[in-house]
């Protein structure tokens, strides 16, 4: 037996496991199933529910396997490996006793509890519970707490496993939940009975093993066995978290996280989890054409005729701008149509941004990957606030800071990131201080997209890249420089080539009033105040800023209504899946432009999404592989210097995202997100008159 392995006999089977394993992990390695309520793989060990009891032969009492480290166990007196039993009358009796105590005060709420069908307590009561209760006194009751618009509390059901307490303190980094009192009076509450403020608070719903913490917006909407589950990809930020879209009939009922260790682990931000009610509100479900100053419903034929007329002018006076949530297929079809018409004015970047045109993909990706922050010993954030721009990745940075002693440095606006950092300055001149930081083996330099969407954006990118090279962030086997994007559609559109063609105008020029016709592909976050003199064609799913400026509206499907390609900020190509049908007469974005190309006499060379994707792969091989992040394999290309365009400005970096909950049309259509936004601002949610 090697020094770092420990030998055990579990249920008659000899196994060797690392000495740092808990006994529960060792038992599971041997194939045993251990029940638990308080233990969770990503949280510290509490050892307070006692459901995971096992028998250690020779021990005076059952052992809580989650809290017993294997390396601390002694061998038998004859020197043989300790004998552990995870089954048998002794273990069954111990677990049955624990279950009886847990159920003494637990209410019989199962028929009206939203956790029904997904409840750990139900499942384990079936396995270890008694047929009846021996406890005849009144059950205790606990007052429900107000944790905000997302988490519904019925605290009488709580079994004090403290998973929510440990999540808030360790993962979310906001110590807002705790336990007060002792014994029978013990209860979980929020600090000063305040609402939860974390962008990750909804994860306590998944963590709660009973029905004490459930989803407030989802309450009483459906039972889990009524839902169709569709694994997909989130597009509320540029991370590309793995999600499950649960639908009933034609409506999305809830969105849940799916485990993806490389991207979101098993967490999901509140925006990604709770925007589902926005998918059914303020939808564009039929074409509209502006007549006599007002938008009037039209059929597709009328709308296409209007579009044909609008696009009949000179090509140099037509511009296409792609929005934040655009899928790759729509970007490809729109770009192909624009080029077929001779239009070079195409852009997918925020106004002022200059990156993405030099042909080096690594210069606009997050090359080190989100997972690699756990390997890094230092991270430099330039003009970025990951807590708002990629909330789940921010939790991973906190994890590395907490357990791996990661050093964090910030150039930009000072903000509460849930971990300590050294503030180097708030304007681009502070980038020079990065180059002076020495002694790190695997440093990471991450530039926020907001830092690049300004006049000196290209100079900022070049300066940060040069600093990263100086401190050894770019070398063989380590590509420690990258860009943290804020929009799910940005990298995919860049990979598809949706940038200005030869002599073409960029976003700022197209939206600046210089065009006769402007085609907006889901553009709602840009400044549209100067497009009033142009004919505006809007292709999108929601009636938001872009649609209000439009003269012609072509309704498109939302991300839950189509199989579509997105590329996350790491360059990982991902696919959404269709969970429900598009609303009304809405169509997938690529199909709209394919049909439009027929009307314009510029027929595109594909009739299906698969044929389009085949052309995508041919044009750019990165689309050939799914769920793969290039990571450190791109360090050679990343090492190429970036040409600085102009001088660094003295103006400080400012926050890209003002309100975390209202960053896109789907979120702004969501009643739940509106409530979260108002709560964050300290405003009361308006109530209907009674």
XYZ file of C-alpha atoms in Angstrom:
690
model
C 0.000 0.000 0.000
C 1.454 3.372 -0.999
C 1.825 6.171 1.563
C -1.042 8.283 0.211
C -3.577 5.421 -0.037
C -5.528 3.814 2.785
C -6.982 0.318 2.772
C -10.535 -0.401 3.921
C -12.881 -3.356 3.917
C -16.351 -2.125 2.968
C -19.201 -4.642 2.958
C -16.639 -7.431 2.549
C -14.821 -5.723 -0.334
C -11.191 -4.583 0.037
C -10.536 -1.165 -1.529
C -7.799 1.463 -1.422
C -8.668 5.176 -1.440
C -6.676 8.405 -0.913
C -6.172 9.235 2.777
C -7.965 12.594 2.423
C -11.240 10.894 1.372
C -14.163 10.924 3.749
C -15.609 7.576 4.730
C -18.709 8.448 2.693
C -16.587 8.926 -0.436
C -14.804 5.633 0.254
C -18.136 3.810 0.636
C -19.395 5.265 -2.634
C -16.124 4.239 -4.299
C -16.991 0.701 -3.208
C -20.427 0.999 -4.814
C -22.475 1.598 -1.676
C -25.274 4.166 -1.614
C -25.160 6.427 1.422
C -28.191 8.611 2.266
C -27.500 12.209 3.317
C -29.160 15.561 3.896
C -26.488 17.969 5.118
C -23.515 16.701 3.092
C -22.883 18.263 -0.325
C -19.833 17.723 -2.513
C -19.232 21.450 -3.080
C -19.772 22.650 0.492
C -17.796 22.223 3.696
C -18.716 19.278 5.927
C -21.269 20.037 8.647
C -21.997 16.511 9.901
C -25.251 17.527 11.556
C -28.037 15.465 9.972
C -26.557 12.029 10.898
C -28.396 10.297 8.063
C -25.166 8.881 6.650
C -24.449 6.595 9.618
C -22.464 3.411 8.930
C -21.131 0.646 11.170
C -17.406 0.530 11.980
C -16.751 -2.835 13.566
C -15.314 -2.287 17.017
C -16.565 1.289 17.346
C -18.908 2.002 20.286
C -21.555 3.732 18.129
C -22.485 4.322 14.478
C -20.153 6.650 12.543
C -21.241 9.722 10.560
C -19.448 8.803 7.342
C -19.413 12.336 5.899
C -17.350 13.733 8.782
C -14.897 10.833 9.240
C -11.656 11.239 7.286
C -10.297 7.893 6.124
C -6.699 8.782 7.016
C -7.684 9.308 10.672
C -9.093 5.785 11.072
C -7.132 3.155 12.960
C -6.640 -0.394 11.665
C -7.981 -3.414 13.550
C -5.957 -4.825 16.439
C -4.466 -7.482 14.209
C -3.303 -4.788 11.770
C -5.928 -5.568 9.150
C -7.979 -2.890 7.386
C -10.965 -1.414 9.261
C -14.249 -3.191 8.531
C -17.158 -0.963 7.478
C -20.749 -2.048 6.942
C -23.162 0.194 5.068
C -26.087 -2.216 5.316
C -27.548 -4.589 7.848
C -29.842 -4.411 10.869
C -27.480 -2.194 12.932
C -27.194 0.469 10.207
C -30.860 0.286 9.245
C -31.927 0.798 12.860
C -29.593 3.785 13.287
C -30.818 5.489 10.103
C -34.433 4.694 10.932
C -33.967 6.401 14.298
C -32.516 9.500 12.638
C -35.410 9.593 10.170
C -37.942 9.290 12.997
C -36.411 12.295 14.745
C -36.381 14.321 11.513
C -40.075 13.617 10.959
C -41.167 14.429 14.527
C -41.802 18.071 13.616
C -42.004 17.836 9.836
C -45.494 18.766 8.563
C -47.561 16.509 6.325
C -47.355 19.004 3.454
C -46.419 16.601 0.664
C -49.695 17.016 -1.314
C -49.253 20.823 -1.475
C -45.447 21.030 -1.403
C -43.593 22.079 -4.566
C -40.731 19.767 -3.662
C -43.036 16.751 -4.019
C -41.580 14.232 -6.445
C -38.076 15.712 -6.146
C -37.727 15.577 -2.367
C -34.788 13.835 -0.695
C -36.783 13.549 2.534
C -39.644 11.782 0.745
C -37.277 9.365 -0.962
C -35.328 8.513 2.163
C -38.450 8.299 4.347
C -39.651 5.593 1.973
C -36.397 3.704 2.450
C -35.755 4.240 6.174
C -38.949 5.642 7.717
C -41.370 3.878 10.066
C -44.950 3.095 9.121
C -46.314 5.356 11.873
C -45.229 7.963 14.402
C -44.625 7.344 18.109
C -44.661 11.073 18.850
C -48.058 12.416 19.944
C -47.311 15.987 21.063
C -48.017 18.998 18.874
C -45.531 19.609 16.078
C -43.551 22.841 16.366
C -44.158 25.621 13.860
C -41.658 28.178 12.591
C -42.471 31.578 11.123
C -41.789 31.894 7.385
C -39.065 34.340 6.335
C -39.154 36.824 3.459
C -36.091 36.041 1.340
C -37.161 38.214 -1.601
C -39.045 37.637 -4.850
C -37.197 34.434 -5.819
C -37.106 32.090 -2.817
C -40.338 30.975 -1.174
C -39.913 29.859 2.449
C -42.016 27.476 4.535
C -39.601 27.103 7.433
C -41.710 24.609 9.406
C -40.447 22.051 6.851
C -36.776 22.910 7.539
C -34.591 20.113 8.969
C -31.622 22.422 9.761
C -29.220 20.774 7.333
C -27.542 24.238 6.919
C -26.775 23.709 3.214
C -28.222 27.153 2.437
C -26.115 28.748 5.199
C -22.897 27.204 3.890
C -23.725 28.033 0.269
C -24.334 31.700 1.067
C -21.118 32.008 3.068
C -18.770 29.861 0.975
C -19.966 29.958 -2.643
C -22.046 33.119 -2.992
C -19.804 35.055 -0.603
C -22.634 36.908 1.133
C -23.151 35.829 4.741
C -26.853 36.597 4.811
C -28.310 33.306 6.060
C -27.627 31.755 9.456
C -29.070 29.712 12.296
C -30.359 31.309 15.490
C -31.361 29.798 18.871
C -30.692 26.237 20.022
C -32.389 22.896 20.393
C -36.088 22.877 19.581
C -36.018 26.647 18.993
C -33.276 26.500 16.330
C -34.284 28.047 13.012
C -32.711 29.302 9.796
C -33.199 32.979 9.050
C -31.730 35.821 7.017
C -29.595 38.519 8.596
C -31.922 41.141 10.168
C -34.692 39.466 8.146
C -33.414 41.099 4.947
C -33.962 39.660 1.454
C -31.121 37.785 -0.233
C -28.860 40.057 -2.313
C -26.672 37.500 -4.106
C -26.942 36.985 -7.872
C -26.780 33.244 -7.122
C -29.467 33.041 -4.422
C -31.730 30.711 -6.432
C -29.256 27.865 -6.011
C -30.421 27.365 -2.419
C -33.650 26.008 -3.937
C -31.738 23.134 -5.560
C -29.640 22.602 -2.430
C -32.574 22.388 -0.008
C -33.293 18.651 0.485
C -36.855 19.349 1.689
C -39.548 21.870 0.737
C -38.407 24.666 3.066
C -36.893 26.721 0.233
C -38.697 26.519 -3.104
C -39.066 28.715 -6.183
C -41.533 31.542 -5.562
C -42.298 32.276 -9.265
C -42.789 28.547 -9.989
C -45.027 27.913 -6.949
C -48.015 25.639 -7.702
C -47.426 25.802 -11.472
C -46.651 22.159 -12.201
C -45.517 18.818 -10.809
C -42.122 17.513 -11.986
C -43.629 14.482 -13.727
C -45.759 16.787 -15.917
C -42.726 18.582 -17.362
C -40.783 17.890 -20.553
C -37.093 18.345 -19.817
C -34.848 19.652 -22.605
C -31.126 20.104 -21.996
C -29.951 23.354 -23.548
C -27.587 26.314 -23.132
C -28.173 29.575 -21.276
C -27.707 32.871 -23.149
C -28.214 35.443 -20.379
C -24.445 36.007 -20.288
C -21.475 34.843 -22.347
C -20.648 31.829 -20.136
C -22.938 29.344 -21.849
C -24.077 27.556 -18.692
C -25.689 24.134 -19.151
C -29.410 24.254 -18.377
C -32.532 22.138 -18.474
C -35.596 23.881 -19.886
C -38.702 22.357 -18.285
C -41.851 22.948 -20.320
C -45.522 22.089 -19.948
C -47.697 22.387 -23.032
C -46.547 25.442 -25.001
C -44.979 27.294 -22.065
C -41.619 27.144 -20.299
C -42.330 26.476 -16.617
C -38.836 26.676 -15.134
C -35.134 26.599 -15.968
C -32.723 24.460 -13.942
C -28.928 24.032 -14.004
C -27.265 20.940 -15.457
C -23.851 19.869 -14.173
C -21.014 21.017 -16.430
C -17.741 21.006 -14.508
C -15.911 23.087 -17.113
C -18.415 25.932 -17.260
C -20.974 26.356 -14.462
C -20.279 23.357 -12.174
C -23.871 22.902 -10.924
C -24.781 26.525 -10.232
C -26.902 28.989 -12.190
C -27.339 32.748 -11.834
C -30.711 34.118 -10.765
C -31.191 35.839 -14.121
C -30.593 32.612 -16.053
C -32.874 30.636 -13.739
C -35.847 32.969 -13.378
C -36.265 34.832 -16.706
C -38.566 32.112 -18.039
C -41.723 34.180 -17.474
C -40.215 36.813 -19.817
C -40.285 34.246 -22.656
C -44.072 34.559 -22.840
C -44.483 38.312 -22.346
C -44.147 41.200 -24.839
C -43.542 38.702 -27.623
C -43.465 39.604 -31.290
C -45.695 36.868 -32.684
C -46.502 38.327 -36.120
C -44.949 40.768 -38.629
C -45.702 44.486 -38.355
C -45.322 47.334 -40.858
C -45.509 51.017 -39.920
C -48.394 52.790 -41.701
C -49.290 56.442 -41.116
C -46.814 56.583 -38.257
C -48.200 53.529 -36.422
C -47.145 49.890 -36.476
C -49.920 47.756 -37.924
C -50.115 43.925 -38.056
C -49.238 42.457 -41.453
C -48.696 39.059 -43.031
C -45.279 37.797 -44.100
C -45.899 38.709 -47.754
C -46.662 42.342 -46.942
C -43.698 42.558 -44.584
C -41.302 41.090 -47.173
C -42.578 43.497 -49.842
C -41.888 46.381 -47.460
C -38.416 45.003 -46.727
C -37.713 44.606 -50.449
C -38.571 48.233 -51.030
C -36.470 49.363 -48.045
C -33.442 47.398 -49.298
C -33.725 48.598 -52.897
C -31.458 51.616 -52.353
C -27.669 51.809 -52.794
C -25.734 49.143 -50.871
C -23.435 51.686 -49.227
C -26.494 53.235 -47.527
C -27.659 49.941 -45.975
C -26.312 48.637 -42.637
C -26.786 45.397 -40.660
C -26.143 45.320 -36.881
C -26.281 42.105 -34.837
C -27.504 42.181 -31.232
C -26.373 40.508 -28.022
C -28.516 37.355 -28.221
C -28.078 36.510 -31.912
C -27.486 32.859 -32.782
C -24.730 31.907 -35.241
C -27.148 30.589 -37.891
C -28.996 33.918 -38.098
C -25.704 35.840 -38.188
C -24.438 33.627 -41.029
C -27.640 33.922 -43.107
C -27.910 37.695 -42.595
C -24.238 38.177 -43.444
C -24.513 36.029 -46.591
C -27.546 38.033 -47.722
C -25.810 41.342 -46.998
C -22.730 40.328 -49.005
C -24.919 39.021 -51.861
C -26.488 42.497 -52.006
C -23.062 44.132 -51.946
C -23.543 45.511 -48.420
C -20.264 45.868 -46.476
C -21.748 47.771 -43.493
C -22.139 44.856 -41.068
C -21.111 44.719 -37.398
C -21.845 42.722 -34.260
C -19.681 44.638 -31.767
C -20.749 47.366 -29.332
C -20.325 50.925 -30.578
C -16.673 51.964 -30.321
C -15.212 48.441 -30.249
C -12.381 47.672 -32.691
C -11.441 44.079 -31.833
C -12.099 41.007 -33.955
C -11.007 42.199 -37.405
C -7.354 41.136 -37.480
C -8.046 37.438 -38.011
C -6.561 36.161 -34.728
C -9.421 34.487 -32.875
C -7.404 34.183 -29.661
C -7.313 37.975 -29.326
C -11.045 38.105 -28.480
C -11.526 34.830 -26.561
C -11.103 34.026 -22.885
C -8.180 31.730 -23.667
C -7.322 30.462 -20.179
C -10.888 29.040 -19.840
C -13.121 29.494 -16.831
C -11.980 26.231 -15.265
C -8.308 27.282 -15.320
C -8.829 29.990 -12.708
C -8.550 27.104 -10.233
C -4.986 26.479 -11.491
C -3.955 30.142 -11.595
C -2.050 31.838 -8.783
C -3.016 35.407 -9.795
C -5.789 37.014 -11.821
C -5.802 40.606 -13.098
C -9.256 41.975 -13.974
C -9.128 44.960 -16.348
C -12.346 46.969 -16.693
C -14.447 43.980 -15.678
C -16.883 43.155 -12.891
C -17.383 39.384 -13.140
C -19.979 39.426 -10.353
C -22.391 41.133 -12.778
C -20.933 40.013 -16.112
C -20.524 36.284 -15.300
C -21.939 35.642 -11.832
C -21.311 31.889 -11.788
C -17.692 32.316 -12.905
C -17.284 34.905 -10.144
C -18.174 32.147 -7.669
C -15.375 30.018 -9.157
C -12.921 32.912 -8.740
C -14.052 33.157 -5.113
C -13.568 29.405 -4.713
C -9.972 29.670 -5.993
C -9.353 32.715 -3.754
C -10.779 30.880 -0.741
C -9.153 27.465 -1.123
C -6.194 27.929 -3.508
C -4.962 31.313 -2.217
C -5.499 32.975 -5.601
C -4.335 36.611 -5.618
C -6.807 39.004 -7.286
C -5.902 42.415 -8.751
C -8.395 44.899 -10.211
C -7.899 47.724 -12.703
C -11.191 49.560 -12.965
C -14.154 50.502 -10.851
C -13.943 49.295 -7.245
C -16.904 47.040 -6.385
C -17.871 44.268 -3.977
C -16.779 41.117 -5.815
C -17.332 38.826 -2.744
C -13.577 38.344 -2.299
C -10.607 40.504 -1.391
C -8.488 42.084 -4.107
C -5.768 44.649 -4.595
C -7.031 47.723 -6.438
C -4.337 48.922 -8.845
C -6.268 51.933 -10.198
C -9.424 52.845 -12.052
C -8.124 54.053 -15.439
C -6.031 52.519 -18.275
C -2.766 53.992 -16.923
C -2.961 51.420 -14.098
C -2.405 48.615 -16.655
C 1.301 49.508 -16.420
C 1.197 48.344 -12.779
C 0.304 44.821 -13.967
C 3.649 44.504 -15.751
C 5.434 45.214 -12.440
C 3.826 42.240 -10.671
C 6.364 39.413 -10.628
C 6.761 35.969 -9.132
C 3.598 34.296 -10.421
C 3.736 30.914 -12.149
C 0.318 30.969 -13.814
C -1.113 34.501 -13.938
C -4.298 35.400 -15.834
C -5.120 38.807 -17.346
C -8.828 39.194 -18.183
C -10.094 42.277 -20.008
C -13.785 43.161 -19.751
C -15.686 43.824 -22.958
C -16.712 47.218 -21.594
C -13.051 48.250 -21.468
C -12.801 47.580 -25.214
C -15.977 49.419 -26.297
C -14.471 52.907 -25.912
C -12.312 55.179 -28.026
C -9.060 53.779 -26.647
C -10.386 50.196 -26.584
C -7.811 48.811 -29.009
C -4.997 50.540 -27.090
C -6.350 49.021 -23.847
C -6.366 45.550 -25.433
C -2.819 45.982 -26.780
C -1.548 47.386 -23.469
C -3.117 44.556 -21.418
C -1.742 41.968 -23.866
C 1.754 43.449 -23.579
C 1.510 43.417 -19.772
C 0.345 39.789 -19.847
C 3.356 38.876 -21.987
C 5.734 40.620 -19.559
C 4.481 38.773 -16.467
C 4.589 35.371 -18.174
C 0.849 34.915 -18.667
C 1.399 33.795 -22.276
C 3.790 30.860 -22.656
C 3.880 27.232 -23.768
C 1.066 25.346 -22.064
C -0.490 28.447 -20.488
C -2.599 31.019 -22.342
C -3.350 33.401 -19.489
C -4.869 36.289 -21.436
C -8.424 36.758 -22.606
C -11.581 38.809 -22.935
C -14.670 38.344 -20.769
C -17.599 39.090 -23.067
C -21.002 40.093 -21.762
C -23.188 38.939 -24.680
C -23.935 35.319 -25.600
C -24.051 36.046 -29.330
C -20.858 38.074 -29.636
C -18.131 35.451 -30.123
C -20.267 33.330 -32.461
C -21.022 36.333 -34.670
C -17.322 37.272 -34.731
C -16.415 33.692 -35.681
C -18.997 33.859 -38.473
C -17.283 37.007 -39.772
C -20.006 39.494 -38.878
C -17.646 42.501 -38.941
C -17.372 45.377 -41.429
C -16.348 44.266 -44.935
C -13.955 46.197 -47.195
C -14.589 49.866 -46.530
C -17.662 48.998 -44.453
C -19.005 51.057 -41.564
C -18.991 49.908 -37.939
C -21.816 49.888 -35.368
C -21.381 53.521 -34.298
C -21.516 54.768 -37.908
C -24.445 52.533 -38.943
C -26.506 53.671 -35.940
C -25.318 57.259 -36.237
C -27.884 58.264 -38.839
C -25.712 57.865 -41.950
C -27.762 55.001 -43.449
C -30.993 55.025 -45.438
C -31.910 51.533 -44.171
C -30.770 49.830 -40.948
C -31.413 46.135 -40.266
C -31.366 45.378 -36.523
C -30.900 41.719 -35.584
C -32.201 41.775 -32.035
C -30.396 45.047 -31.253
C -31.880 46.510 -28.056
C -28.882 47.506 -25.912
C -27.283 49.994 -28.348
C -27.973 53.728 -28.591
C -30.771 53.932 -31.195
C -31.532 57.632 -30.765
C -30.057 58.582 -34.169
C -31.754 56.005 -36.438
C -35.075 57.853 -36.669
C -34.227 59.225 -40.126
C -33.535 55.722 -41.490
C -35.934 52.957 -42.433
C -35.481 50.460 -39.593
C -36.069 46.722 -40.061
C -36.116 44.807 -36.770
C -35.725 41.034 -36.536
C -36.217 39.791 -32.973
C -38.360 38.011 -30.430
C -39.482 40.756 -28.030
C -41.086 44.188 -28.291
C -38.287 46.224 -26.762
C -36.112 49.228 -27.701
C -35.317 48.004 -31.228
C -38.912 47.136 -32.075
C -40.155 50.541 -30.864
C -37.871 52.231 -33.429
C -38.762 49.846 -36.236
C -40.701 50.533 -39.410
C -40.874 46.814 -40.238
C -40.843 44.020 -37.638
C -40.082 40.385 -38.513
C -40.785 38.116 -35.502
C -38.062 35.618 -34.593
C -37.885 32.622 -32.255
C -36.357 32.868 -28.759
C -33.502 30.620 -27.625
C -35.825 28.047 -26.044
C -37.723 27.672 -29.334
C -34.987 26.549 -31.713
C -31.926 24.386 -32.109
C -29.231 27.002 -32.540
C -25.470 27.448 -32.226
C -23.841 29.800 -29.747
C -20.159 30.259 -28.903
C -19.304 31.207 -25.327
C -16.597 33.615 -24.211
C -14.019 30.782 -24.128
C -14.676 29.915 -27.787
C -16.680 26.810 -26.832
C -19.227 25.986 -29.558
C -22.567 24.986 -27.986
C -26.074 24.109 -29.172
C -29.440 25.038 -27.723
C -32.351 22.633 -28.242
C -35.972 23.349 -29.023
C -38.112 23.002 -25.884
C -41.316 24.674 -27.115
C -42.638 25.914 -30.453
C -42.052 29.534 -31.572
C -44.845 31.949 -30.637
C -47.497 32.680 -33.260
C -45.998 33.343 -36.696
C -42.420 33.759 -35.428
C -39.712 31.897 -37.355
C -36.085 31.001 -36.734
C -33.752 33.845 -37.667
C -31.882 32.032 -40.438
C -35.160 30.938 -42.061
C -36.369 34.558 -42.182
C -33.280 35.622 -44.141
C -33.424 32.524 -46.358
C -37.031 33.373 -47.310
C -36.134 37.033 -47.719
C -33.282 36.148 -50.088
C -35.836 34.582 -52.478
C -37.915 37.760 -52.460
C -34.824 39.875 -53.165
C -33.642 37.566 -55.958
C -30.444 36.688 -54.055
C -31.339 33.114 -53.063
C -29.022 31.727 -50.379
C -27.423 28.321 -51.113
C -29.035 26.333 -48.288
C -32.567 25.153 -47.514
C -32.105 23.735 -44.005
C -30.290 24.564 -40.785
C -28.068 21.497 -41.273
C -27.019 22.656 -44.755
C -26.270 26.103 -43.333
C -24.149 24.580 -40.541
C -22.241 22.525 -43.111
C -21.276 25.773 -44.843
C -20.369 27.293 -41.478
C -17.977 24.418 -40.762
C -16.484 24.771 -44.234
C -15.935 28.513 -43.795
C -14.572 28.244 -40.243
C -13.403 24.867 -38.842
C -14.014 25.983 -35.230
C -17.710 25.141 -35.757
C -16.833 21.490 -36.394
C -16.465 20.582 -32.697
C -19.103 20.951 -29.973
C -18.481 21.708 -26.274
C -14.733 22.057 -26.723
C -12.809 25.102 -25.484
C -9.480 25.611 -27.306
C -7.875 26.791 -24.063
C -4.083 26.658 -23.791
C -3.702 25.030 -27.206
C -4.036 28.519 -28.687
C -1.080 30.022 -26.818
C 1.093 30.273 -29.966
C -1.476 32.356 -31.846
C -2.199 34.367 -28.695
C 1.470 35.335 -28.413
C 1.226 37.453 -31.593
C 1.399 41.124 -30.541
C -1.673 43.318 -30.880
C -1.225 46.570 -32.748
C -2.041 49.565 -30.577
C -4.321 52.100 -32.245
C -3.890 55.489 -30.589
C -3.078 56.458 -27.022
C -4.558 55.295 -23.741
C -7.207 57.649 -22.355
C -7.150 59.034 -18.816
C -10.897 58.512 -18.358
C -11.686 55.790 -15.788
C -13.297 52.473 -16.680
C -17.020 52.468 -15.934
C -19.404 49.622 -15.212
C -20.747 47.893 -18.341
C -23.821 46.506 -16.617
C -25.917 48.903 -14.568
C -28.802 46.660 -13.509
C -27.844 42.972 -13.419
C -31.470 41.868 -13.749
C -32.450 43.941 -16.820
C -29.702 43.405 -19.382
C -31.707 42.089 -22.356
C -35.248 42.078 -23.812
C -36.201 38.715 -22.278
C -35.145 39.877 -18.813
C -36.937 43.220 -19.211
C -40.132 41.367 -20.172
C -39.907 39.263 -17.005
C -42.092 40.295 -14.062
C -39.754 38.403 -11.713
C -36.678 40.283 -12.924
C -38.536 43.588 -12.484
C -39.260 42.653 -8.868
C -35.606 41.735 -8.297
C -34.479 45.035 -9.794
C -36.839 47.049 -7.612
C -35.784 45.144 -4.507
C -32.110 45.804 -5.295
C -32.867 49.527 -5.575
C -34.734 49.470 -2.279
C -38.091 50.130 -3.939
C -41.327 48.364 -3.139
C -42.964 46.266 -5.830
C -46.163 47.981 -7.029
C -49.264 46.027 -6.022
C -52.564 45.911 -7.880
C -55.442 47.763 -6.207
C -57.527 45.421 -4.107
